[in-house]
Coordinates of C-alpha atoms in Angstrom, one line a residue:
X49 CA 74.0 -70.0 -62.1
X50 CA 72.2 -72.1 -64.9
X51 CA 69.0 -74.2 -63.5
X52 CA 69.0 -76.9 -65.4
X53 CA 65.2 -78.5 -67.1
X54 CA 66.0 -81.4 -65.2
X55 CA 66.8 -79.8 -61.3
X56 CA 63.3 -77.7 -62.9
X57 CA 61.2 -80.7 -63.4
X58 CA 62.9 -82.7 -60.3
X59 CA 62.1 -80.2 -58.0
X60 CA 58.2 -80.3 -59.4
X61 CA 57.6 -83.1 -59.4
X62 CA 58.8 -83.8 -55.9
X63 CA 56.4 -80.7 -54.7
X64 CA 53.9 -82.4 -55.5
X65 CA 54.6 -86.1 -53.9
X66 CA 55.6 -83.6 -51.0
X67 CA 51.8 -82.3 -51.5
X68 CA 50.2 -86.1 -51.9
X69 CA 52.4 -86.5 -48.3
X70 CA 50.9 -83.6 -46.9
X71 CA 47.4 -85.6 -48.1
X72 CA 48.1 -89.0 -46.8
X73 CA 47.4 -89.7 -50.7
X74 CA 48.4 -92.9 -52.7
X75 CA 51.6 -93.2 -54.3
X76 CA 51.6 -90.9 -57.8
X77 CA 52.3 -92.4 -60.9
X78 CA 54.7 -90.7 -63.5
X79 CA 51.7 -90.3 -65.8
X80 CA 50.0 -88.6 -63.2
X81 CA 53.2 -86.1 -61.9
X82 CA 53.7 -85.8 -66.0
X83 CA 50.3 -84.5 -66.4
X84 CA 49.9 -82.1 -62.9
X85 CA 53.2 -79.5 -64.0
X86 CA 53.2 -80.4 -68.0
X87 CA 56.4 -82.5 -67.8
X88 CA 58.3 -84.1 -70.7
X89 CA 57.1 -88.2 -69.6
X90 CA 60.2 -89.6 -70.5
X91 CA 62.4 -87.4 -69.3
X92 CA 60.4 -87.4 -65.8
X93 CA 61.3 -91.3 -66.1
X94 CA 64.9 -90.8 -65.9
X95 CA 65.1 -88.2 -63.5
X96 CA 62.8 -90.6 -61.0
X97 CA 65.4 -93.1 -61.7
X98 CA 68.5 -90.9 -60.3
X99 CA 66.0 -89.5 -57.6
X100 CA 65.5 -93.6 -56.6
X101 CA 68.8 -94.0 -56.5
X102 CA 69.7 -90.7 -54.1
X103 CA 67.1 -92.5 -51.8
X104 CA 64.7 -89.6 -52.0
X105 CA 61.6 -91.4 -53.3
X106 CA 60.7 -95.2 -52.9
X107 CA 58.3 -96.9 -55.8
X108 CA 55.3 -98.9 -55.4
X109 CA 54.4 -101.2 -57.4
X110 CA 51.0 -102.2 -58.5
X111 CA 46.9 -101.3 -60.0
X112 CA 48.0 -98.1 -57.3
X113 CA 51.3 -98.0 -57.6
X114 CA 53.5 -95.0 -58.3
X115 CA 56.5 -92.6 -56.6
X116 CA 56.3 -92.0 -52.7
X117 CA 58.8 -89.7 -50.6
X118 CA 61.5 -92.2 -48.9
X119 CA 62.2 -89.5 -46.4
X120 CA 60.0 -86.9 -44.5
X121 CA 59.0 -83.9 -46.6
X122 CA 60.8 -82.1 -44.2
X123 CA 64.2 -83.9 -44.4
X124 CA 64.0 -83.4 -48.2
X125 CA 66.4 -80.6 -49.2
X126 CA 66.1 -78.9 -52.4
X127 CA 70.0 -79.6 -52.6
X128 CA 69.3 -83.0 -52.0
X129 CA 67.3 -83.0 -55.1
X130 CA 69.5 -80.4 -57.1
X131 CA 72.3 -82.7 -56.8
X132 CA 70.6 -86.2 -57.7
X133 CA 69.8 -85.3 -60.3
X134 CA 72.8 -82.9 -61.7
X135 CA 75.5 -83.7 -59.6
X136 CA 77.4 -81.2 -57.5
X137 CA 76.0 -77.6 -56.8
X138 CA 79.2 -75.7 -58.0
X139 CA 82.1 -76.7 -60.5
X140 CA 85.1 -75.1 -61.8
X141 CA 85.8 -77.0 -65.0
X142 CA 84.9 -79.6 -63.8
X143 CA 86.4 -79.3 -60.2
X144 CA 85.4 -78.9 -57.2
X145 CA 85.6 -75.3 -55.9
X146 CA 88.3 -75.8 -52.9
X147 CA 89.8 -78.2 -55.7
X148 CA 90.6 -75.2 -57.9
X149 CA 93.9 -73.2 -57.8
X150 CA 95.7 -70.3 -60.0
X151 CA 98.8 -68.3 -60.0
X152 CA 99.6 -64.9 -60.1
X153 CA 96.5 -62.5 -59.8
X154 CA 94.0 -64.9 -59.5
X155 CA 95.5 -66.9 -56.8
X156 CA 92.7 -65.7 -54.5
X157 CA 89.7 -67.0 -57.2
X158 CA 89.4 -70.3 -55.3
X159 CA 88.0 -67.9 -51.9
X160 CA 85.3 -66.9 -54.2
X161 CA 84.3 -69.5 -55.9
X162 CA 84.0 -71.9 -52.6
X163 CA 82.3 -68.5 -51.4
X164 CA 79.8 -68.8 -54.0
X165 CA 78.9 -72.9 -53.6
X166 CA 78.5 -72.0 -49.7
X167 CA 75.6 -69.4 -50.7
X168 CA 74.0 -71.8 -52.4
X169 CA 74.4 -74.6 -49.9
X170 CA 72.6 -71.7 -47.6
X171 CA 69.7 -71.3 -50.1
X172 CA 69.2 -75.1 -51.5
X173 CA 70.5 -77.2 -48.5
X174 CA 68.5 -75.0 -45.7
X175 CA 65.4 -74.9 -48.0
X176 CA 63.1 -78.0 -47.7
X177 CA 60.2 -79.4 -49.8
X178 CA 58.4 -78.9 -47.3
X179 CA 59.3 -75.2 -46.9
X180 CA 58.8 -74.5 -50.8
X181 CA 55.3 -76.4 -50.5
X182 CA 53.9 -74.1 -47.8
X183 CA 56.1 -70.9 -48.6
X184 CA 57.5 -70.7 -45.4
X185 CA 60.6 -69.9 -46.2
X186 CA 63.7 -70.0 -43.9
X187 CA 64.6 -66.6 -42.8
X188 CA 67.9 -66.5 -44.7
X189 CA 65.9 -67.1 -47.9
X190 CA 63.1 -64.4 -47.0
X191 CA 66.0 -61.9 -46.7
X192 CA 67.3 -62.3 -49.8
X193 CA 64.2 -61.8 -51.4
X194 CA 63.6 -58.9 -50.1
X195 CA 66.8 -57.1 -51.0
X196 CA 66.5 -54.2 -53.3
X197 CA 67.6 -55.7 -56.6
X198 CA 66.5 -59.4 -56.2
X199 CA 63.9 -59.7 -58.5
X200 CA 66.5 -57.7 -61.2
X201 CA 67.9 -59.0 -64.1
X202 CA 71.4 -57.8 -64.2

C-alpha cells in the first residue's frame, strides 16, 4: 500500500487541530499547521480545501482565524481523512474491489482484494485522531504491532 504525501500531511496536520482541541486553543492558521510538521504551504492549502469539503474541519475567519475540527476528535477517523483527501482506500484499476472480476484461475482475486480494503477499513476506520494523538490505540491495531515481523521490510 502506497501512503500518499498528501494522506501524510492530511493526517498531520489534523493531529494537531486534534491537539489545539484537546487545548480548547484558537482556531490554527495554515501558516501556523505549515510551520508545526514542516509542510509544503501550498499544498497544505489544497488538502484543507478537500478536508472542508469532507466536513472534517470548519474555517474561521478573521485577526484569529484559522482551521477548527467540524466533528469531535473522537468521531474523526483516520479513513475519514485518508479518503478526503485521496479518494477510496482500495482500487483495482481503478475499481472498486467487489467491482473487480476475472476468469479462469483468478476468478477468486476479487475475495482477496475486498479482503485486503476490509483490513484496512479495520486499521484506518477504527483508528481515530483522537486515538493516534494519545497513542491509545484500539486493541486490533496494538496486535498488529506486535506481531513478529511488523516492523520488517519485506
Amino acid at each position: 500500500m502506497d501512503i500518499s504525501a498528501r494522506v501524510d500531511y492530511a493526517v498531520r496536520a489534523m493531529l494537531i487541530l486534534a491537539e489545539a482541541d484537546a487545548e480548547g486553543s484558537a482556531p490554527i492558521s495554515i501558516d501556523s499547521l505549515s510551520t508545526r510538521q514542516e509542510l509544503p504551504r501550498k499544498f497544505l492549502e489544497a488538502i484543507f480545501a478537500d478536508l472542508r469539503r469532507a466536513d472534517l474541519v470548519l474555517s474561521r475567519r478573521g485577526a484569529r482565524g484559522g482551521y477548527v475540527l467540524a466533528r469531535e476528535r473522537g468521531a474523526i477517523s483516520v479513513g475519514d481523512v485518508f479518503r478526503a483527501v485521496d479518494g477510496p482506500l482500495a482500487e483495482v484499476r481503478g475499481l472498486r474491489p467487489h467491482e473487480t472480476a476475472y476468469q479462469g484461475v483468478a476468478e477468486h482475486l476479487p475475495s482477496l482484494w475486498v479482503a485486503v480494503r476490509a483490513s484496512l477499513r479495520e486499521v484506518l476506520d477504527e483508528t481515530s485522531l483522537e486515538d493516534l494523538r494519545t497513542g491509545d490505540l484500539p486493541d486490533r491495531v496494538r496486535q498488529l504491532l506486535t506481531a513478529p515481523d511488523a516492523w520488517q521490510n519485506r
